[in-house]
Coordinates of C-alpha atoms and ligand atoms in Angstrom, one line a residue:
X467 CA 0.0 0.0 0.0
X468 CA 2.8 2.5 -1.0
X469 CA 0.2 4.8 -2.4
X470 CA -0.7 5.9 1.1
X471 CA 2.4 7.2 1.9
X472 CA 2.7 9.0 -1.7
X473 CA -0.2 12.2 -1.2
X474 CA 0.8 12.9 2.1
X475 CA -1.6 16.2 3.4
X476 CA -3.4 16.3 0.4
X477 CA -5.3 13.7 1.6
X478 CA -6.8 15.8 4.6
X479 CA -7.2 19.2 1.9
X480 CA -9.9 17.9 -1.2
X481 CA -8.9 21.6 -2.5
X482 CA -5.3 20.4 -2.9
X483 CA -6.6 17.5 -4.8
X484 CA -8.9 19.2 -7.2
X485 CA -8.3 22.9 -6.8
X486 CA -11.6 25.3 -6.7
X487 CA -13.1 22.3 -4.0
X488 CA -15.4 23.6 -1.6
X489 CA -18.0 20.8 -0.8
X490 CA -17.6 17.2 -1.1
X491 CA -21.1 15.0 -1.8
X492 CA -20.5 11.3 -0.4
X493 CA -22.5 8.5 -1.2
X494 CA -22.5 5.3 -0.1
X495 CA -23.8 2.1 -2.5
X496 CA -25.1 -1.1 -1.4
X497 CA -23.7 -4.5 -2.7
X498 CA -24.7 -7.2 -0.5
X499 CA -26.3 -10.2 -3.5
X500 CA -29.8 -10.6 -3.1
X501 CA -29.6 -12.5 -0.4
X502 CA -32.0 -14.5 1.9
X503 CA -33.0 -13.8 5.5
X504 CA -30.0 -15.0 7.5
X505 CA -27.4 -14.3 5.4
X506 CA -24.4 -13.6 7.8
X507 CA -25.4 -17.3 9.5
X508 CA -24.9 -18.9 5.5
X509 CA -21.6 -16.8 5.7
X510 CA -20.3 -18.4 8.9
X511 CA -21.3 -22.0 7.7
X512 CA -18.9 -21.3 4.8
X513 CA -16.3 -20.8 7.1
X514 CA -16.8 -24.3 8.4
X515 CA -16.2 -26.2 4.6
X516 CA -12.5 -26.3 4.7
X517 CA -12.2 -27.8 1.2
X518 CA -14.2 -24.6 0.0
X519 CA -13.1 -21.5 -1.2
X520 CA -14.1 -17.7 0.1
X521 CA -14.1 -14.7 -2.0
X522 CA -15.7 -11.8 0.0
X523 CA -19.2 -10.6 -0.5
X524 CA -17.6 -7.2 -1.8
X525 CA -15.6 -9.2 -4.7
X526 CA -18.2 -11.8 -6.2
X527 CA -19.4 -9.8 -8.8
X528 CA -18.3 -7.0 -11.0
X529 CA -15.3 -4.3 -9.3
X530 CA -17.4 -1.8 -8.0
X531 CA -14.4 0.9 -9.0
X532 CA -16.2 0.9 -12.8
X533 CA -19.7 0.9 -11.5
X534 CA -20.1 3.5 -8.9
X535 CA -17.3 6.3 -10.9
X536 CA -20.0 5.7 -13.8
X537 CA -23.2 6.2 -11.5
X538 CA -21.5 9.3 -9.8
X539 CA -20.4 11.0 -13.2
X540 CA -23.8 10.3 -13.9
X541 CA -25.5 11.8 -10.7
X542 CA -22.6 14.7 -11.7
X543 CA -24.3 15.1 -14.9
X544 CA -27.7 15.6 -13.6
X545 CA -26.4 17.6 -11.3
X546 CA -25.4 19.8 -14.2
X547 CA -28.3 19.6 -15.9
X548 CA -30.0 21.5 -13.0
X549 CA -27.6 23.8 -11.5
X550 CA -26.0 24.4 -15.1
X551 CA -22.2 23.5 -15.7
X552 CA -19.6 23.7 -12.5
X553 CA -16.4 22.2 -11.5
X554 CA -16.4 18.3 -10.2
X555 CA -14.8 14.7 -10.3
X556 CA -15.4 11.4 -9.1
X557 CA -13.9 9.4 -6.9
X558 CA -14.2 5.7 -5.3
X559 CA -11.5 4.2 -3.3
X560 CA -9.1 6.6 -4.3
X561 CA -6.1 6.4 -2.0
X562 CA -5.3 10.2 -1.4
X563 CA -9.5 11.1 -0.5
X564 CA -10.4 10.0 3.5
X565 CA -13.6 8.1 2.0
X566 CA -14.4 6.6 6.0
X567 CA -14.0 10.0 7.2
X568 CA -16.0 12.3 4.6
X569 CA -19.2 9.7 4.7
X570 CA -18.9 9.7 8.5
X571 CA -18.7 13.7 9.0
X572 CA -21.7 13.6 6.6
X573 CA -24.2 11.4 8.1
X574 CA -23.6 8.4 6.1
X575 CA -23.1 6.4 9.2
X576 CA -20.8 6.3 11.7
X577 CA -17.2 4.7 12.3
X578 CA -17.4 1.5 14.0
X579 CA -14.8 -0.7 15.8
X580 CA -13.9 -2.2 13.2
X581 CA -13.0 0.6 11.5
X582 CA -15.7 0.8 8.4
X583 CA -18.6 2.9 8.4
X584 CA -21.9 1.8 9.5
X585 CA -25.3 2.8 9.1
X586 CA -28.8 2.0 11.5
X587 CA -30.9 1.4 8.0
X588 CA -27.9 -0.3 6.6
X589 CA -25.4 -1.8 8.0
X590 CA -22.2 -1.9 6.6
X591 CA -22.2 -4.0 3.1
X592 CA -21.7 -0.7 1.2
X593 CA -18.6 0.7 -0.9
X594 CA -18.1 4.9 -0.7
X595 CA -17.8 7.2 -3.4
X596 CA -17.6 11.3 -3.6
X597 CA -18.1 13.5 -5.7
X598 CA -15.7 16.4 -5.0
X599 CA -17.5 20.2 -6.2
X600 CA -16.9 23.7 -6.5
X601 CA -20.5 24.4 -5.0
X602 CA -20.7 25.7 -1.5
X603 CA -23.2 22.7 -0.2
X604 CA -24.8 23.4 3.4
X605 CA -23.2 20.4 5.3
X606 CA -25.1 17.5 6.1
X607 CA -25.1 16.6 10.2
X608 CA -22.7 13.5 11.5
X609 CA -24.6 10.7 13.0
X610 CA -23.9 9.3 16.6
X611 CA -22.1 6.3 17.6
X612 CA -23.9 3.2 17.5
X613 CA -21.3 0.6 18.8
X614 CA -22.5 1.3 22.7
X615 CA -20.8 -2.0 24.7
X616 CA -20.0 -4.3 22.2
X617 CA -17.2 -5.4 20.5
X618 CA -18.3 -8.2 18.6
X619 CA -16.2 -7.7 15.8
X620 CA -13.1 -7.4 17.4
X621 CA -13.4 -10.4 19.2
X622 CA -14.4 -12.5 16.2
X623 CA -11.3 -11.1 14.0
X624 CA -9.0 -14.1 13.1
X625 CA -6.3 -12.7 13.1
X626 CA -6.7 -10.1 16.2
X627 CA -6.1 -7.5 13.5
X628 CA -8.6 -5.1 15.0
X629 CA -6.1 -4.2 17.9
X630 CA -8.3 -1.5 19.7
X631 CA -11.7 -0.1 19.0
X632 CA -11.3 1.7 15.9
X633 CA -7.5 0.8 14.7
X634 CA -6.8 -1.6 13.1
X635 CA -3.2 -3.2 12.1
X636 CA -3.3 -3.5 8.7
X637 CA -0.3 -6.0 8.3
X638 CA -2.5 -8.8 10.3
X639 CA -5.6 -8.4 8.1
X640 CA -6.9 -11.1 6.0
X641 CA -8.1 -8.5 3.7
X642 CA -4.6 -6.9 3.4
X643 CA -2.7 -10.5 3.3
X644 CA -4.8 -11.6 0.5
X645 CA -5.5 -8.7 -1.6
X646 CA -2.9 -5.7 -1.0
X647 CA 0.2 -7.7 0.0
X648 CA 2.5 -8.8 -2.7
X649 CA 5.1 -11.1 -1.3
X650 CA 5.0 -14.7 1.3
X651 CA 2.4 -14.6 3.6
X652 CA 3.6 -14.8 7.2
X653 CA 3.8 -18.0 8.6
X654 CA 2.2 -17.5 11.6
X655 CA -0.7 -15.9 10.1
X656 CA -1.4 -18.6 7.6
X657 CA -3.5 -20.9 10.2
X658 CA -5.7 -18.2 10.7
X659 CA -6.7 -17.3 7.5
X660 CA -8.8 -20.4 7.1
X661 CA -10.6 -20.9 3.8
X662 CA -10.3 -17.1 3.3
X663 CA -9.0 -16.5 -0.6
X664 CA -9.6 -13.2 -1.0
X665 CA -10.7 -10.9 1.2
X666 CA -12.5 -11.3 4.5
X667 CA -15.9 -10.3 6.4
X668 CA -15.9 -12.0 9.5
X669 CA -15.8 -8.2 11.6
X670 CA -19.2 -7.3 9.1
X671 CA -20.5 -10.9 9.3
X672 CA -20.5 -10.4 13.4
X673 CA -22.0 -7.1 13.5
X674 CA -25.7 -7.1 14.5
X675 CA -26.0 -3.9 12.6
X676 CA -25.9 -6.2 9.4
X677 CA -29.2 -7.6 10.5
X678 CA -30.2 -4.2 8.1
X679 CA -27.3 -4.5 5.6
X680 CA -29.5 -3.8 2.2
X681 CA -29.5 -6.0 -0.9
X682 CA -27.4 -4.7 -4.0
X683 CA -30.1 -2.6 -6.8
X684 CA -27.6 -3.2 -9.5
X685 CA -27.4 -6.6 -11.3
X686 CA -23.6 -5.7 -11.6
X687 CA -23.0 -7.2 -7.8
X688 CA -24.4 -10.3 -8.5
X689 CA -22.4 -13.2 -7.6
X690 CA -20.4 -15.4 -10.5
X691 CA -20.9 -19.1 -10.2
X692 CA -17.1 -19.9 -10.4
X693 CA -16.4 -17.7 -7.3
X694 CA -19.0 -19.1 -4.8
X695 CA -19.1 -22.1 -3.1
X696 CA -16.3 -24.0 -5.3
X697 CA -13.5 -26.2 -4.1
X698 CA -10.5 -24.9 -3.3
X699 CA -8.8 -27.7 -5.6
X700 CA -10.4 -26.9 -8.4
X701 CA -9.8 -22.9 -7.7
X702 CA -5.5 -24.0 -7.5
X703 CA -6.3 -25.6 -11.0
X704 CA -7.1 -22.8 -12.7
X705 CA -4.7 -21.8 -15.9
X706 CA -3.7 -18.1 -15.9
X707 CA -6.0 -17.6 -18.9
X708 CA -9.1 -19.0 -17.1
X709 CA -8.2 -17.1 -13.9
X710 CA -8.3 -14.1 -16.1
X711 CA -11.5 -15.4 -18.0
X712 CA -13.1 -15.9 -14.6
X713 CA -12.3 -12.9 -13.1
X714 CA -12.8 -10.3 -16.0
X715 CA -14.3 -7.1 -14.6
X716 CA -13.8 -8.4 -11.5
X717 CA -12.1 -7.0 -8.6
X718 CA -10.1 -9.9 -8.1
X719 CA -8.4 -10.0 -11.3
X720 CA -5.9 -6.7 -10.0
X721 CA -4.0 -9.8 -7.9
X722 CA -2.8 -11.6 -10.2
X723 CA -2.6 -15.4 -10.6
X724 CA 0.2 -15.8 -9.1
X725 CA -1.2 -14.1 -5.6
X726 CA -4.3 -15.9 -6.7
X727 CA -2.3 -19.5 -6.6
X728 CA -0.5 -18.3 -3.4
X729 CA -3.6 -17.5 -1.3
X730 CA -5.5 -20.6 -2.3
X731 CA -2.2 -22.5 -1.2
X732 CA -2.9 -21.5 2.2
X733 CA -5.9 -22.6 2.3
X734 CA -5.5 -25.7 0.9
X735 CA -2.6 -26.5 3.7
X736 CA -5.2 -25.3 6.4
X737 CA -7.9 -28.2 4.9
X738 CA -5.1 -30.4 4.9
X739 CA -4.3 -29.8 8.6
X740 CA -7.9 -30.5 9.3
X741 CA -8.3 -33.6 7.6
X742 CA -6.3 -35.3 5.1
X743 CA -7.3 -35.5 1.2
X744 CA -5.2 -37.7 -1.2
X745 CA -7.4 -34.7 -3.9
X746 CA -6.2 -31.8 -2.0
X747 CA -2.2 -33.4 -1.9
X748 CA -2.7 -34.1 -5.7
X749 CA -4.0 -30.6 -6.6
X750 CA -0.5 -29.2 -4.9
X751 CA 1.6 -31.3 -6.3
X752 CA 0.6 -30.7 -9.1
X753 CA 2.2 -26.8 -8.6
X754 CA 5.2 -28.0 -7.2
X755 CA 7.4 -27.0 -9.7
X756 CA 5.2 -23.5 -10.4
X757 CA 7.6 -21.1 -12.1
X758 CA 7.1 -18.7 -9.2
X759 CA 9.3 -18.9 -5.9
X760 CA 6.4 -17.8 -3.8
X761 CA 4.1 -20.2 -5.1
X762 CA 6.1 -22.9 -4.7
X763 CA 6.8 -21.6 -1.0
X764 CA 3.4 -21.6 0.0
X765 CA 2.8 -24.8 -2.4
X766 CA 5.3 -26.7 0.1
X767 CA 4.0 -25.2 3.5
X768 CA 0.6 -26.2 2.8
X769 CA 2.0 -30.2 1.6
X770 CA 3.2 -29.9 5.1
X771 CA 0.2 -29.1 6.6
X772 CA -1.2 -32.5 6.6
Ligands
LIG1095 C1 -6.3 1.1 2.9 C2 -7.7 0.4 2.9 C3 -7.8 -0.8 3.5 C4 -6.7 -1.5 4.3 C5 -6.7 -0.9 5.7 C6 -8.1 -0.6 6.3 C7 -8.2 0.1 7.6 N1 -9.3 0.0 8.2 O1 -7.2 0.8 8.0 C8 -7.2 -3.0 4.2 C9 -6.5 -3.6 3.0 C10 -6.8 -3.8 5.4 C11 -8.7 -2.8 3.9 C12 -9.6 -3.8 4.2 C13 -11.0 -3.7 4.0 N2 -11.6 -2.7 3.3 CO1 -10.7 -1.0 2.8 N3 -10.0 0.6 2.2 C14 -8.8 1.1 2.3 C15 -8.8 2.5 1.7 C16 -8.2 2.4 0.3 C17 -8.0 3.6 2.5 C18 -8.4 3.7 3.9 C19 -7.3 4.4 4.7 O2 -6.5 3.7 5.3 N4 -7.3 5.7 4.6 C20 -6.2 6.5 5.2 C21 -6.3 6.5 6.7 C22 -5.1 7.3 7.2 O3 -7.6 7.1 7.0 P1 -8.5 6.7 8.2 O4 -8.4 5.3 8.5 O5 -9.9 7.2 7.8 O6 -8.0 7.5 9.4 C23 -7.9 8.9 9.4 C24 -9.1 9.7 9.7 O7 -9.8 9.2 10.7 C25 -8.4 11.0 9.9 N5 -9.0 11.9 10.9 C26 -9.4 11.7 12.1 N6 -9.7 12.9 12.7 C27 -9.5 13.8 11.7 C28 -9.6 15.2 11.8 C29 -9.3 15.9 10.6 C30 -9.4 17.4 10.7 C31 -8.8 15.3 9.4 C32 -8.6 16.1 8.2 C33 -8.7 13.9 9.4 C34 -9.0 13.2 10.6 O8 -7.1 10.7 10.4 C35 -7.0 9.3 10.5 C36 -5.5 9.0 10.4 O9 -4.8 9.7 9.4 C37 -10.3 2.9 1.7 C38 -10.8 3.8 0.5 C39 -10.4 5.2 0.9 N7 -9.8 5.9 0.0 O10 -10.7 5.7 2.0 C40 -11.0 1.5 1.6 C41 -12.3 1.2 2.4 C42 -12.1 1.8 3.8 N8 -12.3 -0.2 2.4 C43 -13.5 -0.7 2.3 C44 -13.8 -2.1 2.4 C45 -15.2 -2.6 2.0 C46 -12.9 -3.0 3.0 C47 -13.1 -4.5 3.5 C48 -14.5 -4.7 4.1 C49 -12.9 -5.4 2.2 C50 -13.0 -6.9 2.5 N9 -14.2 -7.4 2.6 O11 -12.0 -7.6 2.5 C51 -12.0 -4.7 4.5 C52 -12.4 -4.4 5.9 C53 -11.3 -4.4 6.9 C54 -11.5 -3.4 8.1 N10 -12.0 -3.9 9.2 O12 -11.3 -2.2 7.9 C55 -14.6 0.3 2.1 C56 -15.4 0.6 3.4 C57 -16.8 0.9 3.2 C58 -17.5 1.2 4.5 N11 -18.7 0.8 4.7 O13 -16.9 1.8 5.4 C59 -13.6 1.6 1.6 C60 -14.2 2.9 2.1 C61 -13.6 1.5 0.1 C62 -14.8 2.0 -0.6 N12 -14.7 3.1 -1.4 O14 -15.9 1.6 -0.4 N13 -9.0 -1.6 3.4
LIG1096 S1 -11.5 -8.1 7.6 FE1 -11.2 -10.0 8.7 S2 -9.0 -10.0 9.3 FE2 -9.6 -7.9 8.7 S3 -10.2 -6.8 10.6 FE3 -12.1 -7.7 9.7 S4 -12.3 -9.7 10.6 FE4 -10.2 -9.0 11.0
LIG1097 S1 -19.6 -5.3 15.7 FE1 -20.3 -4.1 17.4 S2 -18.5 -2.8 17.9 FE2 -18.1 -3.7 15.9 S3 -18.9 -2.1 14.5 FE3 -20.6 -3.5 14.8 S4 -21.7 -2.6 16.5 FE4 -19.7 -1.6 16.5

């Protein structure tokens, strides 16, 4: 995550970032698939399928970068056609804008424990976005804190990544291991990540807020067949060129297969560690003599799992 040391205060000053900013309009869009009552307890059950492969909720369908910079520039555009042409541009989990901070100072929600913004009518399962604007905007109100005694999510966290109430240690994330980091996952951390592939939600999956988390509008978040619910062999057997058939327009495809091979490496050495499978010792084998280093790291440490 170099980028966050690269914008340094222009971060905290939108004008700095796109001079002639006076307001900022933050939005917030929902992407939980349609899903069924009880969804956080079909979640959890995943967790308990060792042989199974999890992609988080936020990455099973299309990246939400190209859909919600599209829905903004359009809002933008109406926008225009109201007010009549004035200064503006999108942005969506752009490193130098403080997304969690902007939607919290605005009412969006507010900041839980876990770090992520959360909201009474909806929960969590929702990506930011802004719209930065040379309009002077009368500010929206901030909403109170919510968490009151609990601290669910920090004591379901694997990896004890959430080390206080609202900080988090980004190096023991699940999220960060599997997504953001680009070399050998640390050793000791491995065990914990479980069947986790690629991203994680067990601190939004614990949080009774989510009992309101809203289903996605947009068909764009629904899930894709090959990234729910499939075994984790059959994920590690994946050619580069159907990891990058599987995962075009996806979120997912920005790792790489050779993170891709890496993370599911893990997890296969913490199914073997549960029970053995002469299916699960073939399917590494198999990668044994990967071209890349790290794979074939984390190819070994998971054959010794068992
Ligand atoms: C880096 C990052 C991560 C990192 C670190 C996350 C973290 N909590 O620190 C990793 C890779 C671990 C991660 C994981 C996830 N992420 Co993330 N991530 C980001 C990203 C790109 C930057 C966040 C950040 O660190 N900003 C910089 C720090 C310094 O800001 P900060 O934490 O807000 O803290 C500052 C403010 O509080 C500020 N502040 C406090 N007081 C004041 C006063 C003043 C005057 C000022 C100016 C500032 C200020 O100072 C603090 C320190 O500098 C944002 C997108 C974005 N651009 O914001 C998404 C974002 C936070 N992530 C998101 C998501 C969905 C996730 C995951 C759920 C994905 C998943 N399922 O795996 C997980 C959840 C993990 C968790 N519990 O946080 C969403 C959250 C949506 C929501 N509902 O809140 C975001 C907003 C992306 C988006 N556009 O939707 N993420
Ligand atoms: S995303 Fe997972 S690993 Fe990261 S803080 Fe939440 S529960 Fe912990
Ligand atoms: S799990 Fe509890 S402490 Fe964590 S964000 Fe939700 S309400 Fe707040």
């Amino acid at each position: 995550m170099a980028y966050m040391e690269n914008h340094g205060v222009r971060r905290a000053r939108p004008a700095e970032l796109v001079p002639g900013t006076v307001s900022v309009i933050t939005a917030r869009m929902d992407y939980l698939p349609a899903a069924p009552e009880g969804w956080q307890a079909i979640e959890f059950e995943r967790l308990q399928r060792p042989r199974e492969g999890i992609v988080s909720l936020y990455a099973r369908g299309r990246d939400y970068h190209k859909v919600l910079r599209g829905r903004l520039q359009k809002l933008s555009e109406r926008i225009e056609g109201a007010v009549g042409p004035f200064g503006h541009r999108v942005f969506t989990d752009s490193a130098p804008v403080l997304e969690v901070e902007l939607a919290a100072r605005s009412g969006q929600g507010w900041r839980g424990r876990h770090t992520l913004v959360l909201n009474r009518e909806g929960g969590s399962m929702f990506f930011l976005g802004e719209v930065y604007v040379d309009l002077a905007l009368s500010p929206t109100e901030s909403v109170e804190d919510h968490c009151g005694s609990c601290r669910a999510c920090l004591d379901v966290c694997p990896t004890g990544a959430i080390v206080a109430p609202y900080r988090l240690d980004a190096r023991r994330c699940i999220s960060y291991l599997t997504i953001e980091h680009p070399g050998p996952i640390p050793a000791e951390l491995r065990p914990l990540m479980g069947n986790r592939i690629y991203g994680c939600d067990d601190c939004q999956l614990a949080c009774p807020w989510n009992k309101f988390a809203q289903p996605a509008v947009l068909p764009d978040f629904a899930p894709r067949p090959a990234l729910v619910g499939q075994p984790l062999a059959q994920l590690f057997g994946w050619s580069e060129e159907e990891f990058l058939r599987h995962t075009e327009g996806s979120p997912i495809r920005r790792i790489g297969h050779e993170r891709w091979l890496r993370n599911v490496a893990v997890a296969l050495g913490n199914a073997l560690r549960r029970q053995d499978d002469p299916g699960i010792r073939a399917a590494l084998s198999a990668r044994r003599d990967h071209p890349s280093a790290l794979v074939r790291e984390h190819v070994e440490w998971a054959l010794a799992q068992a």
